[in-house]
Coordinates of N, CA and C in Angstrom, one line a residue:
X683 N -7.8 -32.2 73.3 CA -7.0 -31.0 73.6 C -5.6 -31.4 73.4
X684 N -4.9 -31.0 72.8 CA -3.4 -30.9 72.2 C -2.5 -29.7 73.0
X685 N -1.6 -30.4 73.5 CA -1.1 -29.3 74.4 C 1.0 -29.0 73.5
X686 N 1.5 -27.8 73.5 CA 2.6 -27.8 72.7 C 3.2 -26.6 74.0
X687 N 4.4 -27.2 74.1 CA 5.1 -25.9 75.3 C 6.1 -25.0 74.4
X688 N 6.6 -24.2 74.6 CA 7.7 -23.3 74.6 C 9.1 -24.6 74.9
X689 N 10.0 -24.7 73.7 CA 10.7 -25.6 74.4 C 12.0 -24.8 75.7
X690 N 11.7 -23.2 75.2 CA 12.9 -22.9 76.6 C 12.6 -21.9 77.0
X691 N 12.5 -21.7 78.8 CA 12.4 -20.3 78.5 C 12.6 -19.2 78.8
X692 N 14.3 -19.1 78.0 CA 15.1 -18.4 78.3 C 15.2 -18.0 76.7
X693 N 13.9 -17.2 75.6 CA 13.9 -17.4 74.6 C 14.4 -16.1 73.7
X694 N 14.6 -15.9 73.2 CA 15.5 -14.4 72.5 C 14.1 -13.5 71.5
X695 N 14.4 -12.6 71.3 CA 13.3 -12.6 70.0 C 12.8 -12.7 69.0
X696 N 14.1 -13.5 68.3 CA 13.8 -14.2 67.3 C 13.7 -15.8 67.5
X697 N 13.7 -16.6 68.3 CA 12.9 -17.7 69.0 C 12.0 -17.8 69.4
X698 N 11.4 -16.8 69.6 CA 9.7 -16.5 69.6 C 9.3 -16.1 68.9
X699 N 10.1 -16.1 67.5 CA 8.8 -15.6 66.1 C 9.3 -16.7 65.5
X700 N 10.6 -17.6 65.4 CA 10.7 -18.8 64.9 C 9.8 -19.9 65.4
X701 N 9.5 -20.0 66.6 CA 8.9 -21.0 67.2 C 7.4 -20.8 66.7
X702 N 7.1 -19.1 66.8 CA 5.5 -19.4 66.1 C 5.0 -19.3 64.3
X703 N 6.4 -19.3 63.9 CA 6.3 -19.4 62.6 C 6.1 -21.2 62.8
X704 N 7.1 -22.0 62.9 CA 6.9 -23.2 62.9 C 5.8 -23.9 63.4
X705 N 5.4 -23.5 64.7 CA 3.5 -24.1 65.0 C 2.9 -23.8 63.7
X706 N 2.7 -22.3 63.6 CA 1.8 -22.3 62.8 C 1.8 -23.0 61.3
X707 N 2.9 -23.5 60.6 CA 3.5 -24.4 60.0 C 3.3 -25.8 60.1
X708 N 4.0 -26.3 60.9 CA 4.0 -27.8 61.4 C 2.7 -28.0 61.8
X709 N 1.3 -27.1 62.5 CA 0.4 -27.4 62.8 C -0.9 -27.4 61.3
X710 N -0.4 -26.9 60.4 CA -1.1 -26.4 59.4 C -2.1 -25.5 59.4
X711 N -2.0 -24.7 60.2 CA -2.8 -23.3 61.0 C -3.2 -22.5 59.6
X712 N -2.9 -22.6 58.8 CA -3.3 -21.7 57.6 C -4.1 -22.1 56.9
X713 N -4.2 -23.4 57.1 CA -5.5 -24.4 56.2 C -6.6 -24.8 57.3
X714 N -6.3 -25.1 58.1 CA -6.7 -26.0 60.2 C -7.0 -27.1 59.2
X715 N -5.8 -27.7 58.6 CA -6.3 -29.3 57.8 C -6.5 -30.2 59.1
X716 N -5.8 -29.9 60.4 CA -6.5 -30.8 61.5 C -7.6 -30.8 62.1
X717 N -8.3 -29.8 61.5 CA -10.4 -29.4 62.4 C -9.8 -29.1 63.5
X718 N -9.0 -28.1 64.3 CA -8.7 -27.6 65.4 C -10.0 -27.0 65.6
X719 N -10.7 -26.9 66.8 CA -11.4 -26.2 67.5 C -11.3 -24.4 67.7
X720 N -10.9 -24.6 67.6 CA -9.9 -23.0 68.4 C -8.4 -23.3 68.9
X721 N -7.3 -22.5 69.4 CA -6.5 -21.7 69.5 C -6.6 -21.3 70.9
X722 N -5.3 -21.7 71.4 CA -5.0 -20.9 73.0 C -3.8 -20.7 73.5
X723 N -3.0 -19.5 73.3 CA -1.9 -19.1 73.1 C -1.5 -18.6 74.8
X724 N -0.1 -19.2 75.4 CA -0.3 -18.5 76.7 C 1.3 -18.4 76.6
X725 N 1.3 -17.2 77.2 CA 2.6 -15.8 77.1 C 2.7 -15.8 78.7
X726 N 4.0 -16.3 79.1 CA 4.2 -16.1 80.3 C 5.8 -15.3 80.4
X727 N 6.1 -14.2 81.3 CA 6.9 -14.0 81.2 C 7.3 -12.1 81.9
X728 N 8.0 -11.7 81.0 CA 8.3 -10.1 81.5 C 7.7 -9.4 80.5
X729 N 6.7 -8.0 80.8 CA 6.4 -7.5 79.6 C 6.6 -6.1 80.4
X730 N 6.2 -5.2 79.5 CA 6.6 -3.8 79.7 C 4.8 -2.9 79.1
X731 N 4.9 -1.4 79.7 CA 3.8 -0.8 79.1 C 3.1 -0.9 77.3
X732 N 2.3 -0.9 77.0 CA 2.1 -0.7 76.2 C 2.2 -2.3 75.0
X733 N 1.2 -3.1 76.2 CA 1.2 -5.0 75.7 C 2.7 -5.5 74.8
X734 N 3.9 -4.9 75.6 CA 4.9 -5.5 75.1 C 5.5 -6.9 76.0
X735 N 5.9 -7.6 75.5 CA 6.7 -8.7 76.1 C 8.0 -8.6 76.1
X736 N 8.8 -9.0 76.9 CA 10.4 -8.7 76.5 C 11.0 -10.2 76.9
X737 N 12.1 -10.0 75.9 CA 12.6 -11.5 75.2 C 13.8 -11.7 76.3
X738 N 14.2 -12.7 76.0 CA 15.6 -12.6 77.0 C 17.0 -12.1 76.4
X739 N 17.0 -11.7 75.7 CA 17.7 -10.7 74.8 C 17.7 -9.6 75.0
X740 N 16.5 -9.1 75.6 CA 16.0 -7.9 76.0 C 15.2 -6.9 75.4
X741 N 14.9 -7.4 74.3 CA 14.0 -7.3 72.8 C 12.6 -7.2 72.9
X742 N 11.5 -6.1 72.6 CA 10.2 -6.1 72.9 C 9.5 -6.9 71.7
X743 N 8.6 -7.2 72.4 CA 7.7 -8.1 71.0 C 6.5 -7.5 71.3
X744 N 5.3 -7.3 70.2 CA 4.5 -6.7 70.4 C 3.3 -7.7 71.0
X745 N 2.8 -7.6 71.8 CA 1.3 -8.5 71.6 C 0.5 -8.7 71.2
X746 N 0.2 -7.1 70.4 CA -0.9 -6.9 69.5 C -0.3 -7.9 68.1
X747 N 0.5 -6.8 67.8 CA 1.5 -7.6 66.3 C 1.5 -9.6 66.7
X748 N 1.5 -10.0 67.8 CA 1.4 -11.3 67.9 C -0.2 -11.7 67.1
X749 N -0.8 -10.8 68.0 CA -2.7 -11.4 67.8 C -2.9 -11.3 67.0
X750 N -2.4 -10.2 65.9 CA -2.8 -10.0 64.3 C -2.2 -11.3 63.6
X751 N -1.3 -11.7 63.8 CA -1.1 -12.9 63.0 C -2.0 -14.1 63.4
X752 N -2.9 -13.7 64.1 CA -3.9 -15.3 63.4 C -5.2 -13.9 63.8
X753 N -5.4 -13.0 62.8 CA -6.5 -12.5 63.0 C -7.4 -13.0 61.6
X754 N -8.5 -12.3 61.4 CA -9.3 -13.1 59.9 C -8.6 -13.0 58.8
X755 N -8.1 -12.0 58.7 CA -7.0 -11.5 57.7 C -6.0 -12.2 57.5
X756 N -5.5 -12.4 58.4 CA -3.7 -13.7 58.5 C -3.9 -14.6 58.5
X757 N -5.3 -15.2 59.5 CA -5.1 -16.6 60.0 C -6.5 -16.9 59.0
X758 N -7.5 -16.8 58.2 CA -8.7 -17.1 57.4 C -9.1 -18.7 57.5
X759 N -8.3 -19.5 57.8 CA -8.4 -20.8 58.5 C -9.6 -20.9 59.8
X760 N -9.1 -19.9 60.6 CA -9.5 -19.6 61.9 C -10.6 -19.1 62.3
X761 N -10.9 -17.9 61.2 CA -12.0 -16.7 61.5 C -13.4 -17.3 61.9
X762 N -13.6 -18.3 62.3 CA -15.0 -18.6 63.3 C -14.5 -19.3 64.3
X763 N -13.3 -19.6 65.0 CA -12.9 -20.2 65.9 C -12.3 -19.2 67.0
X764 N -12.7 -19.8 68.3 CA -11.8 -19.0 69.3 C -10.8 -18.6 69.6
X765 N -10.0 -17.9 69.6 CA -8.9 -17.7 70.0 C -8.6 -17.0 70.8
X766 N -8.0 -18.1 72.0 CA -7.6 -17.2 73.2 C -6.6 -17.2 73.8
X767 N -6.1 -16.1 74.4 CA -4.5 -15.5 74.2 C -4.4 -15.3 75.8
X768 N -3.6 -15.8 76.8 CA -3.6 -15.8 77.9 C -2.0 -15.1 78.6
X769 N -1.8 -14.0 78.5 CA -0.7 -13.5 79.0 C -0.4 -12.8 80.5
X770 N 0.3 -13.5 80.7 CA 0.9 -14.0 82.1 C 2.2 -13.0 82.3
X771 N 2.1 -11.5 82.6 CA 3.4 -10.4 82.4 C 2.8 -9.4 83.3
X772 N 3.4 -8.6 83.3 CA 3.4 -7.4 83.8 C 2.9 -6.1 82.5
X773 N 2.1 -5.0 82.8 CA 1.8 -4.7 81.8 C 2.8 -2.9 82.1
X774 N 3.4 -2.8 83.0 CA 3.7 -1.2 83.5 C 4.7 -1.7 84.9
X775 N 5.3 -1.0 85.5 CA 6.5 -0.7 87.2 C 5.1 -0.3 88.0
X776 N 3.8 -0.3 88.3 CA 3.3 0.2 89.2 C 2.0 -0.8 89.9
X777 N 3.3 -0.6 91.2 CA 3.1 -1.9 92.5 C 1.0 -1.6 92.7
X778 N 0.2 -2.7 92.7 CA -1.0 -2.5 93.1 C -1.0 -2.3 94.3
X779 N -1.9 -1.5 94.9 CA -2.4 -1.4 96.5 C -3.2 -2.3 96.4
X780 N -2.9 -3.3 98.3 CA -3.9 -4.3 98.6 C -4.7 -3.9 99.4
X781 N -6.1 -4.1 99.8 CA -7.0 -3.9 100.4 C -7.4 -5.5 100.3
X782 N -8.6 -5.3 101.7 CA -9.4 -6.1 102.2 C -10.5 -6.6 101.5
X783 N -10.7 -7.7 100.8 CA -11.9 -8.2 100.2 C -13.3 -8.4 101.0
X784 N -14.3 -8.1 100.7 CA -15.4 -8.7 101.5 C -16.0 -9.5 100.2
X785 N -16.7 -10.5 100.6 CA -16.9 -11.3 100.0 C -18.4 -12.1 99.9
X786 N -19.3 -12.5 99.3 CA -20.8 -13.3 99.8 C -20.3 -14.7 98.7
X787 N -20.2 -15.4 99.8 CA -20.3 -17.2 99.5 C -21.8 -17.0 98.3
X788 N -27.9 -17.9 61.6 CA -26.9 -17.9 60.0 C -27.8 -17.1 58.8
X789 N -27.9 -16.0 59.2 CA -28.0 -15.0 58.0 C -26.5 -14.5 58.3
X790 N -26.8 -14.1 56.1 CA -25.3 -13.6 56.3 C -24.8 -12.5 57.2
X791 N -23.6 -12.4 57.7 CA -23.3 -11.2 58.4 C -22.0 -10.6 58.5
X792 N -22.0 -9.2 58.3 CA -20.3 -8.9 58.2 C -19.1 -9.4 59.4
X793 N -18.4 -9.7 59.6 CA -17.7 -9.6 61.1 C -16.4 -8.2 61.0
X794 N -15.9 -8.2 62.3 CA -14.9 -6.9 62.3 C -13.5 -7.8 62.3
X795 N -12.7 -8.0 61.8 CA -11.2 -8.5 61.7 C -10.8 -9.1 63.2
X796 N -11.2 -8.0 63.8 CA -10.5 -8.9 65.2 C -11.6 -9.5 66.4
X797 N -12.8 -9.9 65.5 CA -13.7 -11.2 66.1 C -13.3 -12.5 66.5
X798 N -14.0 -12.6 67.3 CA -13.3 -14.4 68.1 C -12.6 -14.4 68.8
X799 N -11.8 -13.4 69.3 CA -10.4 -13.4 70.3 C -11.0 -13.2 71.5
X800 N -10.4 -13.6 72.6 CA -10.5 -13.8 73.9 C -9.4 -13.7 74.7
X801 N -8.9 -12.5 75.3 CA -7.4 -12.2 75.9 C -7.4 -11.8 77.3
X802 N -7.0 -12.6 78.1 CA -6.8 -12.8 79.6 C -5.4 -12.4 80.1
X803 N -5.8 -10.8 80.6 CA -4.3 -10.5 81.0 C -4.1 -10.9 82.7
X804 N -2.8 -11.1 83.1 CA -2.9 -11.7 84.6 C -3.3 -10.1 85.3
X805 N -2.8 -8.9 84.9 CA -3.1 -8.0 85.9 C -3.6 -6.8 84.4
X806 N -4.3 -5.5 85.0 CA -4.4 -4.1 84.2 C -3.5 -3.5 83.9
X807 N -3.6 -2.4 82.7 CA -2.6 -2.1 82.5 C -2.0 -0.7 83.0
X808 N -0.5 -0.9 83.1 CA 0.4 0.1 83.7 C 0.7 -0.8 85.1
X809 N 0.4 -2.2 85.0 CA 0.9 -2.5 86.8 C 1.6 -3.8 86.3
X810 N 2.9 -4.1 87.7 CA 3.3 -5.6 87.6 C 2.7 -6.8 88.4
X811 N 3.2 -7.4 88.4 CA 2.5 -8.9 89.1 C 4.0 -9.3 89.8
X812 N 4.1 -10.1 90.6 CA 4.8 -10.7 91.5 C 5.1 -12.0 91.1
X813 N 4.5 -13.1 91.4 CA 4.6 -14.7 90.3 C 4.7 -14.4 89.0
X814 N 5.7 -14.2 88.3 CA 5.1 -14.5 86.6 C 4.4 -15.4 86.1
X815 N 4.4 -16.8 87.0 CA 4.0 -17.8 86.6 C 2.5 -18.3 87.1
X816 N 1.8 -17.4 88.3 CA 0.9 -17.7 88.9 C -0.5 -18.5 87.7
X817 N -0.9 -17.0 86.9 CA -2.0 -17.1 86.1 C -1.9 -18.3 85.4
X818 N -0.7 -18.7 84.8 CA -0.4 -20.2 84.0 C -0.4 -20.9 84.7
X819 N 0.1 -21.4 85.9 CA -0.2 -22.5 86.5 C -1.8 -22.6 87.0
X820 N -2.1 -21.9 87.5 CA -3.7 -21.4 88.1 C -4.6 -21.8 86.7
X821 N -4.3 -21.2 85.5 CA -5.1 -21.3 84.0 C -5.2 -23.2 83.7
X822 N -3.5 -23.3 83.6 CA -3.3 -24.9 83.4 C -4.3 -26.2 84.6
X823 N -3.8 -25.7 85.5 CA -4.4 -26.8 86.7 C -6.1 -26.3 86.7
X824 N -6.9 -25.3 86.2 CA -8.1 -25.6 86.3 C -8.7 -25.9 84.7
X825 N -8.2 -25.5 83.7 CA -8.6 -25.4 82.1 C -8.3 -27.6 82.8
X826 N -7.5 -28.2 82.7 CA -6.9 -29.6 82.4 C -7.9 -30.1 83.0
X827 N -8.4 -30.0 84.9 CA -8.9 -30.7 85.7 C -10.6 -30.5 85.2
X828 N -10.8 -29.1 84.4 CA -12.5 -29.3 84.1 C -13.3 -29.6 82.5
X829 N -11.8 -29.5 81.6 CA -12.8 -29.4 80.0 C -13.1 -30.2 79.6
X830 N -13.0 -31.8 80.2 CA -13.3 -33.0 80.2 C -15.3 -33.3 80.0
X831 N -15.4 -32.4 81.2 CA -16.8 -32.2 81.4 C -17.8 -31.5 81.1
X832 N -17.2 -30.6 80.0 CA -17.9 -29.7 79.3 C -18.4 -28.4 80.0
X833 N -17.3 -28.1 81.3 CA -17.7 -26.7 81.9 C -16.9 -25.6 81.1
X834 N -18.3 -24.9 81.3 CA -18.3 -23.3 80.6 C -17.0 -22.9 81.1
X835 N -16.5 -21.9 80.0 CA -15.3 -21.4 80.0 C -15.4 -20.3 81.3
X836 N -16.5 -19.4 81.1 CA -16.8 -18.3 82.2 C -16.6 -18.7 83.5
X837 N -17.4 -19.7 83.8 CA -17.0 -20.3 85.3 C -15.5 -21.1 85.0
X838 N -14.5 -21.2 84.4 CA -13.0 -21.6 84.8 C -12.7 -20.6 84.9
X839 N -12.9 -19.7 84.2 CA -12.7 -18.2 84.7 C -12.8 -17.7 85.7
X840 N -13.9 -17.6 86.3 CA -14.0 -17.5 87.8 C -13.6 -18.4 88.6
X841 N -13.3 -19.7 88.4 CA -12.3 -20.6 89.3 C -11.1 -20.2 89.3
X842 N -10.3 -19.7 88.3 CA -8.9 -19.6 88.4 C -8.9 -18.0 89.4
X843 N -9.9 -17.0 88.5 CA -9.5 -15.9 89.9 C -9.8 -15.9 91.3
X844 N -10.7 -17.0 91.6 CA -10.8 -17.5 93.3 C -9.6 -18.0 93.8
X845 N -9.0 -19.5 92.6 CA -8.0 -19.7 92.7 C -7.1 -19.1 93.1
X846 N -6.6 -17.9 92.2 CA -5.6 -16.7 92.6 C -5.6 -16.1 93.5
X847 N -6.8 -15.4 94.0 CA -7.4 -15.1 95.2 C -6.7 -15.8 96.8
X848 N -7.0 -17.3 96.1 CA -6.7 -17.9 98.0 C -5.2 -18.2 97.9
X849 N -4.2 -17.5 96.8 CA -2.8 -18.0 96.8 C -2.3 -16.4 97.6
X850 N -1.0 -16.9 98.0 CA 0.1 -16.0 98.4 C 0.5 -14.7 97.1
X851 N 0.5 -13.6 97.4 CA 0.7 -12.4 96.5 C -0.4 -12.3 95.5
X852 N -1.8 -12.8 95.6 CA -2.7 -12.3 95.1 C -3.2 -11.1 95.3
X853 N -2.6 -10.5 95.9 CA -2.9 -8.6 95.3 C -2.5 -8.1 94.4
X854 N -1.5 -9.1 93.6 CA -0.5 -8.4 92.6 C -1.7 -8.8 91.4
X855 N -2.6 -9.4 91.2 CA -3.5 -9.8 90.5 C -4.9 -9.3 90.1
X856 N -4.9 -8.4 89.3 CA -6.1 -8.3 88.7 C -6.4 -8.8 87.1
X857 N -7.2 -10.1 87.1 CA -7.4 -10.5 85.8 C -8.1 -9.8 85.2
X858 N -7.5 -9.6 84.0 CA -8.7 -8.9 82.7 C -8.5 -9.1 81.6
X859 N -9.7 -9.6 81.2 CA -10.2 -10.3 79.6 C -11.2 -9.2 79.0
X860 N -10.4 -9.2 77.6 CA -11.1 -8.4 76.5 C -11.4 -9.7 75.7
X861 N -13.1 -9.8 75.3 CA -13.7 -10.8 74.3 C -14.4 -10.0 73.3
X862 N -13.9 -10.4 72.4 CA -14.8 -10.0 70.9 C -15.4 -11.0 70.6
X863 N -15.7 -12.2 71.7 CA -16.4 -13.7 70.8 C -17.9 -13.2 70.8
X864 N -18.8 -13.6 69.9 CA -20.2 -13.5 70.1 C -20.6 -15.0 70.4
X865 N -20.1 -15.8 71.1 CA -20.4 -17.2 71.3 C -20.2 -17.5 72.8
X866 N -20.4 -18.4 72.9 CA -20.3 -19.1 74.6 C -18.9 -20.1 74.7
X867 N -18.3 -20.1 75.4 CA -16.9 -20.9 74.7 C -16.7 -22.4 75.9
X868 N -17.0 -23.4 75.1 CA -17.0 -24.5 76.3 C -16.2 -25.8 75.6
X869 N -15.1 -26.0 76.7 CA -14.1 -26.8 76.6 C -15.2 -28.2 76.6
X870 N -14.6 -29.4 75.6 CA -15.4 -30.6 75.9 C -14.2 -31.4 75.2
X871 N -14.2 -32.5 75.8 CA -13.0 -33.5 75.4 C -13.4 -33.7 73.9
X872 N -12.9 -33.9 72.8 CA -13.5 -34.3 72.0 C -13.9 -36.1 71.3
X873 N -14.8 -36.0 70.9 CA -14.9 -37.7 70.3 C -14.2 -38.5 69.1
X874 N -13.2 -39.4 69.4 CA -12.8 -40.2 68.6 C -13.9 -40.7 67.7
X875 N -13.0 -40.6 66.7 CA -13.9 -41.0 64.9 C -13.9 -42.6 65.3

């Protein structure tokens, strides 16, 4: 697993399309001459209704217009690999109400363009979140500590929202993932040649 940060992030809106022009460049994302696996993009920060992100400029970026650029069409390198998009924002001004949890301890085939994507919003849309940074740290400290071992992506899934769960301002949090994958998606270290 190959990990690449944001080098600032106090970034404008054109530092965020320079920076993922150049990944996708410098990584060779248009060919994957490296046999990348899959793709996992994580957007932390301020966003606004309507899956926008806002720059520190104060500039919207689209989300979608992000995901299209490595869709089958843009990214053709990629189109059988996962790609999953983890954004960590606010999607709308509208504070969640908290309540009480209870709790119990290969024939050919067409695909549709926006197959393989996997998109983890920290909350639903039209509401804010409180930590901007919760879901990424929560995503980072449980994705790092298990893909070693070849646990299913589903259950990190459900670790990080327990995770979130036993933290401070987890009512500001409702995770939601939209998957178009038709696959099972499982982190595994991989093996040196």
């Amino acid at each position: 697993m190959k990990l690449y940060a944001i080098p600032s992030p106090q970034m404008t809106k054109q530092d965020i399309q320079s920076f993922l022009a150049e990944l996708i460049v410098n990584h060779q994302l248009h060919k994957n001459s490296q046999s990348y696996d899959g793709l996992i993009l994580i957007f932390c920060g301020h966003g606004e209704d309507e899956n926008m992100l806002v720059a520190s400029d104060g500039k919207q970026i689209s989300i979608t217009q992000l995901r299209s650029s490595f869709d089958c069409s843009a990214m053709e390198s990629l189109k059988d690999l996962p790609k999953i998009f983890i954004i960590d924002a606010c999607r709308g001004e509208t504070a969640p109400k908290a309540y009480e949890l209870t709790t119990r301890s290969r024939d050919i085939q067409w695909g549709h363009n926006d197959d393989g994507f996997l998109i983890i919003w920290s909350t639903t849309k039209g509401h804010k979140v409180a930590d901007l940074s919760l879901l990424s740290k929560s995503f980072k400290d449980v994705v790092t500590s298990k893909y070693k071992s070849g646990y299913p992506f589903k259950q990190m899934l459900q670790d990080i929202r327990t995770d979130i769960r036993n933290k401070k301002c987890s009512e500001w949090y409702c995770i939601e993932s939209q998957d178009t994958t038709d696959y099972d998606i499982i982190f595994q270290q991989r093996k040196s040649l």
